[in-house]
mmCIF file of C-alpha atoms in Angstrom:
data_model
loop_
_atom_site.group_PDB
_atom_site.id
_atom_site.type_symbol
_atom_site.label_atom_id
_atom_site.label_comp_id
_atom_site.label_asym_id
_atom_site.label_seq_id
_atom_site.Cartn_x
_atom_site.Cartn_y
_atom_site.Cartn_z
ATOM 1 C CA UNK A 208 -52.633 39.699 38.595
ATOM 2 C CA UNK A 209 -55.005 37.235 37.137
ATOM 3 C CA UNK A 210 -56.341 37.474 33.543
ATOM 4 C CA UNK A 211 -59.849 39.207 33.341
ATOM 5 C CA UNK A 212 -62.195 36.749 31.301
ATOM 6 C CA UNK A 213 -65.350 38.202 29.823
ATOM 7 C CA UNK A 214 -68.519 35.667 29.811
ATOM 8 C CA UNK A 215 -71.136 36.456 28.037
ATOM 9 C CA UNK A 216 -74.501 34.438 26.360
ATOM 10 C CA UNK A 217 -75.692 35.412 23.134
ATOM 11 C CA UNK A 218 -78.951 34.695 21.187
ATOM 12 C CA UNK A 219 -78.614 33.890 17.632
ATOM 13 C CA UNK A 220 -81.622 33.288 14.859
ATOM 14 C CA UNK A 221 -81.374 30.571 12.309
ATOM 15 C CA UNK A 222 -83.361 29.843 10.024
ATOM 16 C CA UNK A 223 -83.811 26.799 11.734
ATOM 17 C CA UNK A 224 -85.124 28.639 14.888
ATOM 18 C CA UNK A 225 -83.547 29.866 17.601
ATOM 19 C CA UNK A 226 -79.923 29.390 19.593
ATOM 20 C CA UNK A 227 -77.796 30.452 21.537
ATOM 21 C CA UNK A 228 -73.928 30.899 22.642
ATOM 22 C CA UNK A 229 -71.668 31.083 25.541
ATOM 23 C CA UNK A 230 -68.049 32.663 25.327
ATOM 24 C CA UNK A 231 -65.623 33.214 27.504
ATOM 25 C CA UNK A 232 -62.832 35.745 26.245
ATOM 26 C CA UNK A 233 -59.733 36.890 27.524
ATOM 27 C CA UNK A 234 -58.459 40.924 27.424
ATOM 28 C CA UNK A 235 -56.106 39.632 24.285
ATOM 29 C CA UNK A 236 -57.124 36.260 22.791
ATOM 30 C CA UNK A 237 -54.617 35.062 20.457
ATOM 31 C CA UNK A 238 -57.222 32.636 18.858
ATOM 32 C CA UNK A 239 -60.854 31.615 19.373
ATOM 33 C CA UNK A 240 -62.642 28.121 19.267
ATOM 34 C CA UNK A 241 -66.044 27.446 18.223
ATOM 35 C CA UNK A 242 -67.376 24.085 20.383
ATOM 36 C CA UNK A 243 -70.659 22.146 19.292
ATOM 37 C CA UNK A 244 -72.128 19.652 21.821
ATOM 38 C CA UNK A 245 -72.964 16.078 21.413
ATOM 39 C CA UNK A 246 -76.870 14.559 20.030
ATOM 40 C CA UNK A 247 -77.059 13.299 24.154
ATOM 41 C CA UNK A 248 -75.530 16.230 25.738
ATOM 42 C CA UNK A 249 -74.899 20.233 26.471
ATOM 43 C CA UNK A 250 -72.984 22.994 26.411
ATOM 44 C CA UNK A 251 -72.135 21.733 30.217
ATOM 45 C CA UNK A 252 -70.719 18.337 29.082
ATOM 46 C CA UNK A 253 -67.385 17.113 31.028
ATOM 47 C CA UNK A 254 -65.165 18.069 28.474
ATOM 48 C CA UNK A 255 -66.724 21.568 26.594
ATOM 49 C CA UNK A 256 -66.831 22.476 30.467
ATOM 50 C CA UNK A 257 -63.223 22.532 30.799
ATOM 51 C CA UNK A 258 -62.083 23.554 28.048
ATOM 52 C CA UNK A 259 -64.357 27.181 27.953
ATOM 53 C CA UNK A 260 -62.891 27.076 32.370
ATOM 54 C CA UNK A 261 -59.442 26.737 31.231
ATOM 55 C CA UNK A 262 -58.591 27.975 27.656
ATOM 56 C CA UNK A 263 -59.470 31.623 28.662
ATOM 57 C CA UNK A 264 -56.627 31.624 30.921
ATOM 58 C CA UNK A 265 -54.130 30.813 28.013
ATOM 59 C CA UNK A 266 -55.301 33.188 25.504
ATOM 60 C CA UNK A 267 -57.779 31.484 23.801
ATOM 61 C CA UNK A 268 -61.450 32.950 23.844
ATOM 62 C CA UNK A 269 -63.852 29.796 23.739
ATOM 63 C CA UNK A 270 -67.738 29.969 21.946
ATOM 64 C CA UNK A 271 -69.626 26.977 23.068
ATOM 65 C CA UNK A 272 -72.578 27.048 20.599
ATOM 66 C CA UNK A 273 -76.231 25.201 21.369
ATOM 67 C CA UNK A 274 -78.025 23.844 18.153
ATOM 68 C CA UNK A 275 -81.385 25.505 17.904
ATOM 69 C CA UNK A 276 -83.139 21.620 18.807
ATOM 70 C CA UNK A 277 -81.630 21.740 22.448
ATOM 71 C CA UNK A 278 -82.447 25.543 22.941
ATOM 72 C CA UNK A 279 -86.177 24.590 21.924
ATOM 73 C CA UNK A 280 -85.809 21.922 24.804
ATOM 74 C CA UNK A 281 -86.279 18.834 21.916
ATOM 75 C CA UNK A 282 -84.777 15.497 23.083
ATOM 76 C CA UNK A 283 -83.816 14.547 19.834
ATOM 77 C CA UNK A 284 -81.402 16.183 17.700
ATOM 78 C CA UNK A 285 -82.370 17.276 14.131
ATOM 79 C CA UNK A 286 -81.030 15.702 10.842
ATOM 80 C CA UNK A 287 -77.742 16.368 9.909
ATOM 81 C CA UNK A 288 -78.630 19.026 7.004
ATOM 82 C CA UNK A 289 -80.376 20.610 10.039
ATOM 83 C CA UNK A 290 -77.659 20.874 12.521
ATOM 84 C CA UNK A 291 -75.302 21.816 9.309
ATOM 85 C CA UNK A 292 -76.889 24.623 8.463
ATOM 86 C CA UNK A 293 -77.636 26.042 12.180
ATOM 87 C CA UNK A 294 -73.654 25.629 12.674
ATOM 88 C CA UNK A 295 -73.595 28.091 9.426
ATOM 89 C CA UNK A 296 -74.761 30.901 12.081
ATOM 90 C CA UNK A 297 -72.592 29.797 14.697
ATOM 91 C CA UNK A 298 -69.398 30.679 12.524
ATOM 92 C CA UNK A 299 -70.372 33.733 11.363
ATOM 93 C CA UNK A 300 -71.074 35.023 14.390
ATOM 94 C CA UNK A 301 -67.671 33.758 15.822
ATOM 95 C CA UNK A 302 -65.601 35.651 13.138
ATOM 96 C CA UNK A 303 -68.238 38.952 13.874
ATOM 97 C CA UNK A 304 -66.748 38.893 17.080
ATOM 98 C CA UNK A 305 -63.361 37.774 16.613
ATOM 99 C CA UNK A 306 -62.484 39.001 13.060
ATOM 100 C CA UNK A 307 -58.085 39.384 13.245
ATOM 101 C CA UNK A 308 -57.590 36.002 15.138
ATOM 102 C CA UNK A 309 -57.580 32.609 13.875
ATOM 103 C CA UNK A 310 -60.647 30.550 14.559
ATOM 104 C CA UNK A 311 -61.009 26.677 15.340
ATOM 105 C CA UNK A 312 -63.975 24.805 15.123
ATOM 106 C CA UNK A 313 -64.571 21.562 16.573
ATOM 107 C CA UNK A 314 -66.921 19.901 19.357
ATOM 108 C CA UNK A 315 -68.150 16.918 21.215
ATOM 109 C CA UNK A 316 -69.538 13.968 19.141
ATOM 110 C CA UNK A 317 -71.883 14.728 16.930
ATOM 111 C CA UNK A 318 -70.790 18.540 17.374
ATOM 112 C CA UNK A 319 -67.290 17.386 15.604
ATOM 113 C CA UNK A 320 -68.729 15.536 12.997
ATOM 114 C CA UNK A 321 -71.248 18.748 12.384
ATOM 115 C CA UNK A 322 -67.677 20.810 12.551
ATOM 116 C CA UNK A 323 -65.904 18.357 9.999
ATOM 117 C CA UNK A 324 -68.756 18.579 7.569
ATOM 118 C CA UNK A 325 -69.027 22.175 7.840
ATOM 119 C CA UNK A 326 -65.092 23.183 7.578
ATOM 120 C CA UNK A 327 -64.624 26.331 5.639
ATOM 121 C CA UNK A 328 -62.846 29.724 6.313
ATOM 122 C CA UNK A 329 -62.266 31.699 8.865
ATOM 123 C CA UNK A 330 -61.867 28.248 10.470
ATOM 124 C CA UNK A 331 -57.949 26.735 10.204
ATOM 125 C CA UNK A 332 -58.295 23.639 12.086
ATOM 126 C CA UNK A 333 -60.623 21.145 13.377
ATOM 127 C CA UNK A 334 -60.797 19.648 17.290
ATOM 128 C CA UNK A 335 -62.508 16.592 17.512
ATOM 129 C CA UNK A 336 -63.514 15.444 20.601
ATOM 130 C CA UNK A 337 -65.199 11.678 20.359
ATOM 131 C CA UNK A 338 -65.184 11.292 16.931
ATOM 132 C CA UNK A 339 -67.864 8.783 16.071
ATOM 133 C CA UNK A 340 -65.831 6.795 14.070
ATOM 134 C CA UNK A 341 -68.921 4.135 13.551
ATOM 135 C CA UNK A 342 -72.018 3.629 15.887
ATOM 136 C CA UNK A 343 -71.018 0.806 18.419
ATOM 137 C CA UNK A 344 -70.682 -2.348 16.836
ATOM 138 C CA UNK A 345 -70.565 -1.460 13.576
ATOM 139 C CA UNK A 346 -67.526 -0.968 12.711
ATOM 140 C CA UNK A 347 -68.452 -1.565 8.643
ATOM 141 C CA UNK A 348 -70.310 1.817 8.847
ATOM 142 C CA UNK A 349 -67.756 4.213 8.829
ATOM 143 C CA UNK A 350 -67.649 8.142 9.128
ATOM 144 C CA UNK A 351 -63.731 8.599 8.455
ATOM 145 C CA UNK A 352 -64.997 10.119 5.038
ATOM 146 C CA UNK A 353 -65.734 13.105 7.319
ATOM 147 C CA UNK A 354 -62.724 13.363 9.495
ATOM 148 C CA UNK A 355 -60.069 13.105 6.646
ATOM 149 C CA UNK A 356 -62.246 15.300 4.249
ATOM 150 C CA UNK A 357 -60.661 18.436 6.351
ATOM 151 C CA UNK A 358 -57.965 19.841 4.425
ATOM 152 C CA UNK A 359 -56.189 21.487 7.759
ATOM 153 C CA UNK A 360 -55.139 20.282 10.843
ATOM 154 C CA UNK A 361 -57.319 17.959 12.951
ATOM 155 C CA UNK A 362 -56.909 17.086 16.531
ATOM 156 C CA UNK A 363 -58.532 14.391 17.655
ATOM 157 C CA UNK A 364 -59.188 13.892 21.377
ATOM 158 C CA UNK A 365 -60.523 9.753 21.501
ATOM 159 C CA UNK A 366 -61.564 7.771 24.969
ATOM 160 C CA UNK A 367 -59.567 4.878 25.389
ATOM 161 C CA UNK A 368 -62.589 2.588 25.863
ATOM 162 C CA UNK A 369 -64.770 5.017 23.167
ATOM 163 C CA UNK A 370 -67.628 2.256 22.197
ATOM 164 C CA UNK A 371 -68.181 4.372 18.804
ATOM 165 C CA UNK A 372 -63.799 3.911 17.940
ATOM 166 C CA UNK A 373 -61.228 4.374 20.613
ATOM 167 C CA UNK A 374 -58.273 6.123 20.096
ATOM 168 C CA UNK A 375 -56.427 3.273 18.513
ATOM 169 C CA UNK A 376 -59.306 2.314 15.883
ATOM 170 C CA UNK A 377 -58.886 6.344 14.870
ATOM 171 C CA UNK A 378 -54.906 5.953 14.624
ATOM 172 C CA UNK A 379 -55.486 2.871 12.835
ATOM 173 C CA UNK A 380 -57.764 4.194 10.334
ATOM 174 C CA UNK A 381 -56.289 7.317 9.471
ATOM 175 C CA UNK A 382 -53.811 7.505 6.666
ATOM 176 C CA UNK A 383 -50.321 7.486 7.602
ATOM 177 C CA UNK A 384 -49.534 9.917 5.113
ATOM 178 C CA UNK A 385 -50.581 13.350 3.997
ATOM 179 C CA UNK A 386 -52.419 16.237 5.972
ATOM 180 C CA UNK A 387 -51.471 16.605 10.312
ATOM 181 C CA UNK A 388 -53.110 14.508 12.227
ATOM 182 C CA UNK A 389 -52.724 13.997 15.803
ATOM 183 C CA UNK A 390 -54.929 11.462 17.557
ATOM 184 C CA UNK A 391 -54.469 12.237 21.948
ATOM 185 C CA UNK A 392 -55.900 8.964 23.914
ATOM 186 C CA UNK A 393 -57.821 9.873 27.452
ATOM 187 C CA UNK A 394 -56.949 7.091 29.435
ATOM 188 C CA UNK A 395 -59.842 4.776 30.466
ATOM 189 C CA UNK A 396 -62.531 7.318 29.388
ATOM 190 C CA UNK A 397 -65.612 6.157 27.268
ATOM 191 C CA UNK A 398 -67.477 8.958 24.543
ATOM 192 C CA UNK A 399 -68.125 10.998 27.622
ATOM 193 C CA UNK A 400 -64.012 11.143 27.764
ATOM 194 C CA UNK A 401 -64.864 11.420 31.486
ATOM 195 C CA UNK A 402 -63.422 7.694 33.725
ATOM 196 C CA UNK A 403 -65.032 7.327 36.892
ATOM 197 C CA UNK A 404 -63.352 8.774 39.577
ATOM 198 C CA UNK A 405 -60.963 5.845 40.662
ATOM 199 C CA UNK A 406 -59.781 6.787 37.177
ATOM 200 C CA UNK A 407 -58.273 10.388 37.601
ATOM 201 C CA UNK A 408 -61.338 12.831 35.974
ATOM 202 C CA UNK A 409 -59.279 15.925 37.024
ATOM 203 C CA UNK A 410 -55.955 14.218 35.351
ATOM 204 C CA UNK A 411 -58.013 13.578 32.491
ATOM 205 C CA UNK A 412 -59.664 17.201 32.052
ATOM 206 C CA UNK A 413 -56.051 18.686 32.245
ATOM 207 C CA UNK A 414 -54.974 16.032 29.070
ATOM 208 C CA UNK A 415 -57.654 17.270 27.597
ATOM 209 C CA UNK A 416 -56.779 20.826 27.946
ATOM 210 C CA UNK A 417 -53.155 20.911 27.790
ATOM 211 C CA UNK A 418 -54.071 19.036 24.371
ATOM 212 C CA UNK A 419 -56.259 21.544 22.848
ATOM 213 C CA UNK A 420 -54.188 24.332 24.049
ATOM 214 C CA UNK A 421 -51.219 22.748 22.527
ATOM 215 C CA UNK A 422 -52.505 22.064 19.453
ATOM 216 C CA UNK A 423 -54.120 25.889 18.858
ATOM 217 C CA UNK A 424 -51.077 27.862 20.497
ATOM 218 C CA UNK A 425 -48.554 25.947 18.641
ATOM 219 C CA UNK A 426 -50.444 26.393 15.068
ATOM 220 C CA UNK A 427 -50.864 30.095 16.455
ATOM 221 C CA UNK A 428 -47.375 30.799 16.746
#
């Protein structure tokens, strides 16, 4: 008999104006993940979208979060003190509803970097999906600073062909040493982490996935 997953879409006020989520939880969830999207896309971006469609399944209750900017309908995403503080509400709200299961944060983009910035309890572990390592071409202006200043375990899920640091750049500039790090290349993918399809997008949602789920279930066990 299939697992019953409950969706539901929630309204939350910052004091940065309003938001909203979308969660998908299983009868028993055995952890919970808090998503934020990217500055150029949504809560239906190639890889949020299959990870709330497929992490359910597996036990793991999924809160994809929009930042008050894109639930006003702005094109342009606020400052980074803005989106910080937003994200504030987004947590709390996740360990409301989830209060006896451990809680990732993480997100697309700009979402992870929000998520690496903001790391603090409930959360145990970070998911970063397209880290912006540097903006294209400029390498010399790194944000590693915010990646390695998480003091738990960070997953980091890179596009081989990633114009802002591919997966190698990441492996490269991480420290060998110290706190878990695990750096997963999509193969061929750009930021989007979605190749065209001569380049197996299914194959590459399932890395994805089987990734995440990986990462959380093992940490959970």
């Amino acid at each position: 008999m299939p697992r019953v997953i409950r969706t539901d879409e929630i309204a939350i006020d910052t004091d940065r104006g309003d938001s909203r989520m979308l969660t998908a939880t299983p009868a028993r969830p055995k952890a919970a993940v808090l998503l934020g999207h990217g500055a150029g896309g949504g809560l239906d971006s190639f890889d949020l979208t299959a990870l709330a469609t497929e992490l359910p399944p597996r036990g793991v209750a999924v809160a994809r979060y929009e930042q008050p900017w894109r639930t006003a309908g702005k094109k342009i995403a606020g400052p980074p003190a803005s989106l910080d503080a937003a994200w504030a509400f987004a947590l709390e709200e996740v360990h409301h509803r989830w209060p006896r299961i451990p809680v990732y944060v993480g997100g697309h983009s700009a979402g992870a970097r929000v998520a690496c910035r903001c790391f603090a309890r409930p959360a145990v572990g970070v998911i970063a999906l397209s880290f912006p390592l540097h903006p294209p071409g400029k390498p010399e202006k790194s944000r590693l600073d915010e990646l390695t200043a998480v003091d738990s375990p960070v997953l980091v899920v890179q596009g081989e062909r990633d114009p802002f640091g591919t997966a190698s750049d990441v492996r490269s500039a991480l420290p060998r040493r110290g706190r878990r790090r695990q750096v997963i290349e999509v193969p061929s993918a750009g930021h989007s982490l979605q190749p065209g399809k001569r380049s197996d997008p299914d194959g590459a949602a399932q890395l994805i996935v089987d990734s995440v789920a990986t990462f959380i279930l093992n940490e959970v066990r």
